[in-house]
Each structure stands twice: as structure tokens, then as C-alpha cells.
Coordinates of C-alpha atoms in Angstrom, one line a residue:
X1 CA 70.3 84.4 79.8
X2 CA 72.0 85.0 82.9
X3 CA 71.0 83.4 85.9
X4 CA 71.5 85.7 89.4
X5 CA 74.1 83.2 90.9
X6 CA 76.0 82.9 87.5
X7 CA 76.3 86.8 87.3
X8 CA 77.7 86.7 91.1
X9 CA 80.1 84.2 89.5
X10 CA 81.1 86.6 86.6
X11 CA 80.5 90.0 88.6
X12 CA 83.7 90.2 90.6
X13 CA 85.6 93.1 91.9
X14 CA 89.3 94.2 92.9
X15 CA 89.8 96.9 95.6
X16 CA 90.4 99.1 93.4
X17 CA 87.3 99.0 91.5
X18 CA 85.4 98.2 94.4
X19 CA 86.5 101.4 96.2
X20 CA 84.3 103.9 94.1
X21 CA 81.7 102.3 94.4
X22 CA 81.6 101.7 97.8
X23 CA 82.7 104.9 98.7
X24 CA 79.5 106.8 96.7
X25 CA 77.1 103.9 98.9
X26 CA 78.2 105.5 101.9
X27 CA 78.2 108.9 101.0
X28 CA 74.8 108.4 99.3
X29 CA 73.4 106.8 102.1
X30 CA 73.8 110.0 104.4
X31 CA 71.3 111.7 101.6
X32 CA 68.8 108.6 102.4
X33 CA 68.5 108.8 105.8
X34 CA 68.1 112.5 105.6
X35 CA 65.2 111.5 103.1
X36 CA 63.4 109.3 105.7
X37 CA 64.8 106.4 104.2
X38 CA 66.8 103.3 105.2
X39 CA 70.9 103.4 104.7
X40 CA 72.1 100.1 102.5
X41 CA 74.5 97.3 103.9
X42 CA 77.5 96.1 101.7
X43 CA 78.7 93.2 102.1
X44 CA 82.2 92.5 100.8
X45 CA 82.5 88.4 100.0
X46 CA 85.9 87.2 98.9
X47 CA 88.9 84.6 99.9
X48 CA 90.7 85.2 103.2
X49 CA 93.4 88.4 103.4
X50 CA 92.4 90.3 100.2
X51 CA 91.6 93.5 102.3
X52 CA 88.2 93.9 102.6
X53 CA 88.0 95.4 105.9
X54 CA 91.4 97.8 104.8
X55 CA 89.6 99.4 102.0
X56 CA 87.4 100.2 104.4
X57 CA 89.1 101.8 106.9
X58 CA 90.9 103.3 104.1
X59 CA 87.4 105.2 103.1
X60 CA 87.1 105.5 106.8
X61 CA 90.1 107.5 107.0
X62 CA 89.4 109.6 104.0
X63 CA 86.1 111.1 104.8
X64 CA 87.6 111.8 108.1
X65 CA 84.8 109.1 109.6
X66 CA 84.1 107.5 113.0
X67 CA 86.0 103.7 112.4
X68 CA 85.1 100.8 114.1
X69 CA 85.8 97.4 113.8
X70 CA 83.9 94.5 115.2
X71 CA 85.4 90.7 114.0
X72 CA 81.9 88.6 114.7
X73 CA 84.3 85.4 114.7
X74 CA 85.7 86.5 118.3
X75 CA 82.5 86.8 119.7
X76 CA 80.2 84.2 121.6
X77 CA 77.5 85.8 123.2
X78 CA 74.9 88.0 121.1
X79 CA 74.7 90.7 124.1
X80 CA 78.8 91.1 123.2
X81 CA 77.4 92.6 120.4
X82 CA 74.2 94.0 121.2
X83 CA 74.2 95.3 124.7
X84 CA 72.6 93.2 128.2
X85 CA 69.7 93.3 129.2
X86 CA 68.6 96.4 131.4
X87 CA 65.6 97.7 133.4
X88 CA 64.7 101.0 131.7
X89 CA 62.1 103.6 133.4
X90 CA 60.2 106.3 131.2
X91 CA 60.1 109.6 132.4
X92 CA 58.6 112.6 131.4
X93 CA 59.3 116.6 131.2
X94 CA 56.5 118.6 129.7
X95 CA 56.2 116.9 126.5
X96 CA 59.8 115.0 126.1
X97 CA 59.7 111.9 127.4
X98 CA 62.8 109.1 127.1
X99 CA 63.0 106.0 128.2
X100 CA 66.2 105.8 130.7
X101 CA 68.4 103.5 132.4
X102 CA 68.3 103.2 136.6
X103 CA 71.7 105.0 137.1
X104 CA 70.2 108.0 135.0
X105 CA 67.5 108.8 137.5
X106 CA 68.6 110.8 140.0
X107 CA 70.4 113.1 137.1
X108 CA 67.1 113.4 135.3
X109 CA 64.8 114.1 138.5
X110 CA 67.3 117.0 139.3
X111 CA 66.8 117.8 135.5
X112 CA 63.1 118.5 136.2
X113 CA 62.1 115.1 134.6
X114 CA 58.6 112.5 136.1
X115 CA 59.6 109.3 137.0
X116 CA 56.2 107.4 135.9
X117 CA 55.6 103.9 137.0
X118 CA 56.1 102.2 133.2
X119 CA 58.9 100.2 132.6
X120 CA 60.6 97.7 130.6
X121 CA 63.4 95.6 129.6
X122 CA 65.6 97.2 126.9
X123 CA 69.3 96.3 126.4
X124 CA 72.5 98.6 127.3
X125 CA 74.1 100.7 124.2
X126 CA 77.4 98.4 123.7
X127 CA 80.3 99.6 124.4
X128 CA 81.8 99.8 121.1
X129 CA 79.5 102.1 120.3
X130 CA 80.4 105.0 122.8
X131 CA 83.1 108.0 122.5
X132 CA 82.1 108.4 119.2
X133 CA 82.4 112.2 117.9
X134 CA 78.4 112.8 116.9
X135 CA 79.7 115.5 113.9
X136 CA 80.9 113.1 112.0
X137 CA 79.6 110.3 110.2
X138 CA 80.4 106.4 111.3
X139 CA 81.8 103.5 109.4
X140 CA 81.3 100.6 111.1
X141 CA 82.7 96.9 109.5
X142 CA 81.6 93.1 111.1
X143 CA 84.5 91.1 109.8
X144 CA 83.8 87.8 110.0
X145 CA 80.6 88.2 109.6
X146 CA 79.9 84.5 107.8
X147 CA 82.3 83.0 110.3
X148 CA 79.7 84.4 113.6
X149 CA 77.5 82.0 115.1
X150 CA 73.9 81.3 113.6
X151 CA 72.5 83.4 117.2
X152 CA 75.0 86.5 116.6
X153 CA 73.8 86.1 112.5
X154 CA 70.1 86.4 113.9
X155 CA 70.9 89.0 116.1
X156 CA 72.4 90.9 113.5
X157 CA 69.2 90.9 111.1
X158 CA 67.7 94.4 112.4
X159 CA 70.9 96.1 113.2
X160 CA 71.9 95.2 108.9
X161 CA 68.9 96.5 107.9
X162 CA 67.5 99.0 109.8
X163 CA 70.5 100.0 112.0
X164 CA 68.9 99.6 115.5
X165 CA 68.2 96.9 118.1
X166 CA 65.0 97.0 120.2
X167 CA 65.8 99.6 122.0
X168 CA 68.7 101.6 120.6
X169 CA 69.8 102.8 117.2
X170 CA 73.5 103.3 115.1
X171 CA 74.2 106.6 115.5
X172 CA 72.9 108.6 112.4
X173 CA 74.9 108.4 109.1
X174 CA 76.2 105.4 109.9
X175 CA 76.9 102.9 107.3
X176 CA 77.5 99.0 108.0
X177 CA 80.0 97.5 105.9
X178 CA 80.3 93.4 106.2
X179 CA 83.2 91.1 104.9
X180 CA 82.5 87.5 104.2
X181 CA 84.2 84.2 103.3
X182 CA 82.6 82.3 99.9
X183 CA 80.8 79.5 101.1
X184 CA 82.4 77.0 98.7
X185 CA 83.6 74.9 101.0
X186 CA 86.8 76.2 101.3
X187 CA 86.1 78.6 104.6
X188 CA 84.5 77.2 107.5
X189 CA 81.4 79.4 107.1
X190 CA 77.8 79.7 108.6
X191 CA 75.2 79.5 106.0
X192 CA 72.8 82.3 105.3
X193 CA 69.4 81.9 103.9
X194 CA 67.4 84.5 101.4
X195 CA 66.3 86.1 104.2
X196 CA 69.4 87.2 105.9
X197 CA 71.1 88.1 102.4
X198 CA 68.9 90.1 100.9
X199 CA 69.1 92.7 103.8
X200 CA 72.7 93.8 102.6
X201 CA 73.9 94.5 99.2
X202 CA 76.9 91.8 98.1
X203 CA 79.7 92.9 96.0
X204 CA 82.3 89.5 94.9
X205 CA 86.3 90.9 95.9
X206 CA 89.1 89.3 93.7
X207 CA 93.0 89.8 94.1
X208 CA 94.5 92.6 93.1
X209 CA 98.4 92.0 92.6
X210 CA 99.0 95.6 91.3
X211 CA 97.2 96.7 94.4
X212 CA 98.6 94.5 96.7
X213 CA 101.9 95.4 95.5
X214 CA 101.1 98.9 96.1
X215 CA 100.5 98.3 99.8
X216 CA 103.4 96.0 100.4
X217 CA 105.6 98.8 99.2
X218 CA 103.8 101.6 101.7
X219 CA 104.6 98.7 104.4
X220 CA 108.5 98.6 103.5
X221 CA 107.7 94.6 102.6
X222 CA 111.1 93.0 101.4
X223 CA 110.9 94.2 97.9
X224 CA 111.8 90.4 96.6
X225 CA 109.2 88.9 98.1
X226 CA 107.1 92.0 96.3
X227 CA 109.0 91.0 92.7
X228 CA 107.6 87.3 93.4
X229 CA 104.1 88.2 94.0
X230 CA 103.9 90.7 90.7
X231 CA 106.1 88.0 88.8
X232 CA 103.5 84.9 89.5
X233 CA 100.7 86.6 91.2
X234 CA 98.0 85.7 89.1
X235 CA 98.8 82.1 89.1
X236 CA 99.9 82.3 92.6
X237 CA 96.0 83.5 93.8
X238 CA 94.3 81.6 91.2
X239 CA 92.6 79.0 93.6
X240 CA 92.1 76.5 90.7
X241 CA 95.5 75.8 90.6
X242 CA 96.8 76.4 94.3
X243 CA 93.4 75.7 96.0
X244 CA 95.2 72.9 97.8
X245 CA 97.9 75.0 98.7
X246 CA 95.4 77.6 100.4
X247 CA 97.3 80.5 99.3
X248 CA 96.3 83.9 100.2
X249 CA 97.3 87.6 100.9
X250 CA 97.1 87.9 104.2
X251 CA 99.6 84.2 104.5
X252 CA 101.8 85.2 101.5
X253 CA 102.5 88.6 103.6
X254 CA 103.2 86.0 106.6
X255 CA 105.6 84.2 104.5
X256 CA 106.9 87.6 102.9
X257 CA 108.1 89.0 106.6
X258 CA 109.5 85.2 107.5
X259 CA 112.0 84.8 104.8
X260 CA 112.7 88.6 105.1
X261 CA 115.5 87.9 106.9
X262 CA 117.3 85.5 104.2
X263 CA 120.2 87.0 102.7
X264 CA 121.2 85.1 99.4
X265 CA 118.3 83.3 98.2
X266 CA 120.3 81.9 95.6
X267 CA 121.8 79.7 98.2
X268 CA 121.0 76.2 97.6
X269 CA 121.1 75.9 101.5
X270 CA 119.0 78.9 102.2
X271 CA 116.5 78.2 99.0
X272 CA 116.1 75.0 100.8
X273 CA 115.0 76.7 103.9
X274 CA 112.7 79.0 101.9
X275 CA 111.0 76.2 100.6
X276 CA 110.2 74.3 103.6
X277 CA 109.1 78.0 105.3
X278 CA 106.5 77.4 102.4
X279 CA 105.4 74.5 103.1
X280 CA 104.3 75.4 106.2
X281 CA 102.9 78.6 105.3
X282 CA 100.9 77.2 102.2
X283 CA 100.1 73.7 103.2
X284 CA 102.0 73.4 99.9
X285 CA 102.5 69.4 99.9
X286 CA 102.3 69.1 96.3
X287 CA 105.0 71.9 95.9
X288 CA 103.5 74.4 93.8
X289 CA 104.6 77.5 95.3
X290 CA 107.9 76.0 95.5
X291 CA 107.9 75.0 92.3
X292 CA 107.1 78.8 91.5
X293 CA 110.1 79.6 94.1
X294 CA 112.9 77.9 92.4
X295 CA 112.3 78.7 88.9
X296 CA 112.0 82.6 90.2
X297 CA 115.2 82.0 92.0
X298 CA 116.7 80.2 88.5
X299 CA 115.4 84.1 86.5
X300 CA 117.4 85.6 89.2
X301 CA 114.5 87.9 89.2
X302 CA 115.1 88.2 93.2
X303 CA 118.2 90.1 91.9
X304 CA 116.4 92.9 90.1
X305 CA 117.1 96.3 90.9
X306 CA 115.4 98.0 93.6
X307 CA 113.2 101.1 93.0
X308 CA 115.0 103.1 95.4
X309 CA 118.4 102.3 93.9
X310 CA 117.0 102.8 90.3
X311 CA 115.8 106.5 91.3
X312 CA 119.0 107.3 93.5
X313 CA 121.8 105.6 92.3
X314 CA 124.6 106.5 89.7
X315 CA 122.9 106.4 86.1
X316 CA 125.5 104.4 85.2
X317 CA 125.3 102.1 87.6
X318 CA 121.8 101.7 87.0
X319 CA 122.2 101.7 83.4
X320 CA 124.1 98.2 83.0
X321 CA 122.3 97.0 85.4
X322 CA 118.7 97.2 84.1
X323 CA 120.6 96.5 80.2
X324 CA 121.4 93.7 82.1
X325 CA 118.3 92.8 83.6
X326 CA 116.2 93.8 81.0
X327 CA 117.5 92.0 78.1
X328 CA 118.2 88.0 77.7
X329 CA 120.8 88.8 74.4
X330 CA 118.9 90.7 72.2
X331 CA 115.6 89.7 73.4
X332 CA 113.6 92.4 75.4
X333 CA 112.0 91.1 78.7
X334 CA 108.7 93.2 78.7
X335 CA 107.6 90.8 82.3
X336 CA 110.6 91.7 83.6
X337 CA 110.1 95.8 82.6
X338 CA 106.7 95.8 83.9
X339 CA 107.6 94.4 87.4
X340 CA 110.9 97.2 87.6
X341 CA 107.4 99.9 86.7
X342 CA 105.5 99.2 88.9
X343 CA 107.6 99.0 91.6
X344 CA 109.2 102.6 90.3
X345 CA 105.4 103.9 90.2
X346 CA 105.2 102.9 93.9
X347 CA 108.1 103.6 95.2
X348 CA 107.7 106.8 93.7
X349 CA 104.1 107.7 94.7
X350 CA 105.3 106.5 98.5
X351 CA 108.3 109.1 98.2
X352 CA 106.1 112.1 96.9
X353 CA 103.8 111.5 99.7
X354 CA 106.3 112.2 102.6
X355 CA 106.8 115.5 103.5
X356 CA 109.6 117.2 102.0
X357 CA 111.0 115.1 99.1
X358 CA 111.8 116.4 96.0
X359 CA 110.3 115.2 92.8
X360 CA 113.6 115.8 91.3
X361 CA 115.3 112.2 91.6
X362 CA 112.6 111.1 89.6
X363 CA 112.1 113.6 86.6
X364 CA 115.5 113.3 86.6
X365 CA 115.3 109.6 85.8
X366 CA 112.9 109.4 83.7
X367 CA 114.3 111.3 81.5
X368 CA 117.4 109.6 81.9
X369 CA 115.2 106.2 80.8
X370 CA 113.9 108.0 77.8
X371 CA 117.4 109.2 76.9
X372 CA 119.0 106.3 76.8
X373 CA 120.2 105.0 73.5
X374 CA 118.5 101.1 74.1
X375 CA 114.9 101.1 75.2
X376 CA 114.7 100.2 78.8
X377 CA 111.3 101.0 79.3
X378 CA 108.6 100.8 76.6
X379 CA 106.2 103.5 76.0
X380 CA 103.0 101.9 77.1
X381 CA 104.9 101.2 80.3
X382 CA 106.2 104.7 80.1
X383 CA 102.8 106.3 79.7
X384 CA 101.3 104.2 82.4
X385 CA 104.2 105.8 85.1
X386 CA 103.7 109.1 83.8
X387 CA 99.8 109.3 84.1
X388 CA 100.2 107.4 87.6
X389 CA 102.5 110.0 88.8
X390 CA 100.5 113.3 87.3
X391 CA 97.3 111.6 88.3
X392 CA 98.0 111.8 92.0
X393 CA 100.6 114.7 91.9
X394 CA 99.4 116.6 89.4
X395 CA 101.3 120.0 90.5
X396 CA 104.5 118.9 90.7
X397 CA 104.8 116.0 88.3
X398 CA 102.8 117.7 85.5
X399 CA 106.0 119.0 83.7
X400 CA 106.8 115.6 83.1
X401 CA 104.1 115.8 80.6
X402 CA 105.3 118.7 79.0
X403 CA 108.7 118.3 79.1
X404 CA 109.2 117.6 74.6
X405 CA 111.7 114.6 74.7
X406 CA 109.1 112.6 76.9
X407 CA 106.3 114.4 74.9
X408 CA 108.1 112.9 71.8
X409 CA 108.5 109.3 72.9
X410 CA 105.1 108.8 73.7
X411 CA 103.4 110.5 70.9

């Protein structure tokens, strides 16, 4: 039998699969409070720079949702978060009666409104929660939230689960969404007891290289730094081999845009420099993302074929070169075929997306890759591009499907 801490161990979650499920919380959460009933907290719980808050602005963005953002770790004082203190006075028209602020009053006498004598001390709406459009719903995400001080964590106990503070509420259909660090011991983390955790659902992120790859191509990342990461990503993230090194995505993307500017990594000078840039991005003083470094530098894998010169280029240009690439004699290179995929699936799903491309250049090389007389691409690898593409384009890329000689290969 499992025990509840062993299947948090085991129960972990890319973005990717985290996404759906996160996304049907919100939504169904709208259908709760319409119901009279609470809306649920997620918390997202994972390493440094894996994108917890992104996938959800992502969401945000997709549902066409109020976004904001709130990182806990910049903030010192709990009425930063929820509101000062204020003197409210209740007042009274026919039978509605609201408690108000002082600079409200004069509006709400000329309104027709009672000033009684009873008051109290409520606190101010924050500011991050005005200008909000009231017709659509909110998404609202406390980064940090583990990293916030033990008052702001006690503060935020009734706003997690039942989305007010003494005297003022989240706007309605509002869901909270929090991102943590483990606490491990790696992150510099405030504990939090059963009380505090069982007020928000927790979902355990992992890295996602194919993911992360995928964003690092919509970013225009230097597409060698984008072959490393799908070339030694899983080893690269897997913190029981560079725990000491403290690598993550959000300092790997760091590192990505520093050496950027590096012409010939090849260069025993410039690898040189590359690898002290690591050090100093990685903490890497035993060497292990170096040691990763030279030995992709040694593959010349930094010299693979980009994904826009693969779609636009001469074929036959491109056809020694990825005969080349993707062979070592007569030896097929299936690590090397899957990192020139997936960066073609990318590159290609970024091109579709911007407004008036054609999906031309790449039918066109598909079929060229299918055509060719020495497999460049096998057909698990072929399939995988093909349902990508149809999947998210499925008007314009569904002839690939149909067209016979593709048909044919992967039958």
C-alpha cells in the first residue's frame, strides 16, 4: 500500500498534462460557486523555472480571463496583500444596506442612503484587485507562495479557501492558482502545516523538455542552445545527478540567451568561454554540465540543421546535409532524427500560426523526406509530425494525411 506522501512522490505532472486538468478545475469551479459552493485552490509545487505560473497565464489567456499575478516573495507586509485598515460606516436605503468607506459618504447621502451611527474597522479592497472587467471570470496566481513570510501565509488562509478577507471578497468566478517550491531542502521555503495545505489542492510539476523546447522555439531562443536541452535534457534536469549544479529552466534559458551571441562553438577559445559562462550560471564546480557541453560540441550536434533551413532551403542542400547528419557510416542516428522532429514540429506549428504563411514549404517537404531514396526520418517520427501538425491545423494540414505516398509509408 501506498502511503499519501509516497503517491505525491510517484504522482508528478508535466505542463502538459497538468494543463487539462487544471483548466477543467477552473472552469468547474464557476459551476460551484453558482451551486452555493466553495471554488478549489491549486497549488502547483515543483523546482524553480518550470513554468508554473506560464501555464497559467496561458489558460488565462485562453478563456479570455482577468490575469493577475501576485509573487508573495516581494511582499513584506500582510496589508500589501490584503488591503489597510479602514473605518467603514453602514448605511441604509430602504432595505439595502452596505457597509462603506468615509470618502463614499457624501456620494451615497446624495444617493438617498442613512448614515446610521454603527461602524467598524474593515480593511481597503487592494489595489491589485481593481479595473478588473466584472463579465469575465479571474485567474489570479500567488507565486511564491512557499517563499512568503509565515504572517502573509496566515493571512492568506481565508482568501485560499473561501476567497474573501474580513471584509471583502475575490470577485466571483475567480479561481486562485498557487506555485510552490518542494520543501526538500533545496529552496529556501516557509513550512506549511496540515492546516494550511489541506485548504488547496497540490498537483507535483516535472520538466518537460519537449515542452520547454516548444516555448523556446515561440521565443526565437538560439536554436543550439534548444538542440542541447532536447539532446541531454533529461539528465540535464534530473536533480539526482546535477542537484549540486542547481540546474533549472528558468537559469538554463539565462545561460541559453548569454552564449547566444558565440559564433563558433567549436572554438576551443570560445568553448572555453562557454564553459566558464556555465559555471557561473550552474554553480557547476564539479563540471557536469560542462562535461555535457564538450562532448555535445565533440557530436557536432550544435551544427545540425536548422528547422527553418530544412523547410526553406534547396532540397538538395538539405538533402546531404541531414544524410550527413543523420547517419555515422551506415549507422542511423534515431537521437539525432528525433531532435531535427521536433524542432521541424515546432518550427512548423510557430509558422502556421502567423498570419499569412502558407502550409506549402512544409507539405512540400515532407513529402520530399518521404521520397527520398535513404530514410531520413522514421515512420514513428513521421507519424508523430504528421498528427502534431493535423491535430492543431487540421484544415490545412489534413491532406497531408491523405496524400497516398505518406499514406503508404506509414501504414
Amino acid at each position: 500500500l501506498y502511503t499519501l506522501k509516497s503517491i505525491n512522490d510517484i504522482m508528478e505532472f508535466t505542463l502538459k498534462e497538468i494543463k487539462p486538468i487544471l483548466k477543467y478545475i477552473i472552469e468547474n469551479n464557476i459551476t460551484l460557486q453558482e451551486n452555493g459552493h466553495k471554488p478549489i485552490s491549486v497549488n502547483l509545487c515543483g523546482p524553480a523555472g518550470y513554468g508554473k505560473s506560464a501555464v497559467a497565464e496561458q489558460i488565462a489567456k485562453e478563456l479570455d480571463a482577468n490575469y493577475i499575478f501576485l509573487s508573495l516573495s516581494q511582499l513584506s507586509d500582510p496589508a500589501e496583500l490584503c488591503g489597510w485598515p479602514v473605518k467603514e460606516h453602514y448605511v441604509c436605503k430602504d432595505d439595502d444596506c452596505q457597509w462603506i468607506t468615509g470618502e463614499l459618504i457624501e456620494a451615497y447621502t446624495k444617493a438617498g442612503y442613512h448614515i446610521t451611527e454603527e461602524t467598524r474597522m474593515g480593511y481597503a479592497i487592494p489595489a491589485w484587485l481593481k479595473g478588473l472587467d466584472p463579465n469575465k471570470q479571474t485567474i489570479c496566481v500567488l507565486d511564491d507562495y512557499s517563499r512568503a513570510t509565515p504572517a502573509l501565509l496566515q493571512a492568506c488562509m481565508q482568501i485560499c479557501y473561501e476567497q474573501k478577507y474580513i471584509s471583502w471578497e475575490l470577485p466571483p468566478r475567480t479561481s486562485l492558482i498557487l506555485t510552490t517550491n518542494p520543501d526538500d531542502g533545496s529552496f529556501n521555503v516557509t513550512g506549511m502545516d496540515e492546516a494550511q495545505m489541506s485548504r488547496f489542492v497540490t498537483f507535483n510539476i516535472k520538466f518537460d523538455v519537449e515542452a520547454w523546447s516548444e516555448w523556446a522555439e515561440y521565443q526565437g531562443l538560439e536554436g543550439r542552445t534548444i538542440n542541447f536541452m532536447l539532446a541531454n535534457g533529461m539528465e540535464l534536469m534530473d536533480r539526482s545527478i546535477t542537484k549540486e549544479a542547481k540546474v533549472n529552466a528558468r537559469n538554463y534559458t539565462m545561460f541559453a540567451n548569454i552564449i547566444s551571441g558565440i559564433p563558433d562553438w567549436s572554438d576551443p577559445k570560445n568553448l572555453a568561454l562557454i564553459l566558464q559562462i556555465a559555471a557561473g550560471c550552474f554553480l557547476d564546480e564539479d563540471g557536469i554540465v560542462g562535461g555535457m557541453f564538450t562532448t555535445f560540441i565533440a557530436n557536432k550536434l550544435d551544427k545540425l540543421l536548422s528547422p527553418e533551413d530544412l523547410i526553406h532551403k534547396d532540397w538538395a542542400h538539405v538533402k546531404g546535409v541531414l544524410e550527413k547528419q543523420l547517419y555515422d557510416d551506415d549507422n542511423y542516428r534515431a537521437d539525432i532524427a528525433s531532435i531535427v522532429t521536433t524542432r521541424f514540429v515546432n518550427y512548423s506549428l510557430k509558422h502556421l500560426e502567423q498570419k499569412g504563411n502558407s502550409v506549402d514549404p512544409i507539405s512540400d517537404r515532407i513529402l520530399k523526406i518521404v521520397d527520398n531514396d535513404k530514410q531520413l526520418l522514421s515512420e514513428d517520427l513521421l507519424f508523430n509530425l504528421i498528427k502534431t501538425l493535423n491535430k492543431k491545423f487540421p484544415g490545412r494540414c489534413n491532406k497531408l494525411i491523405l496524400n497516398p505516398k505518406i499514406a503508404k509509408r506509414l501504414m
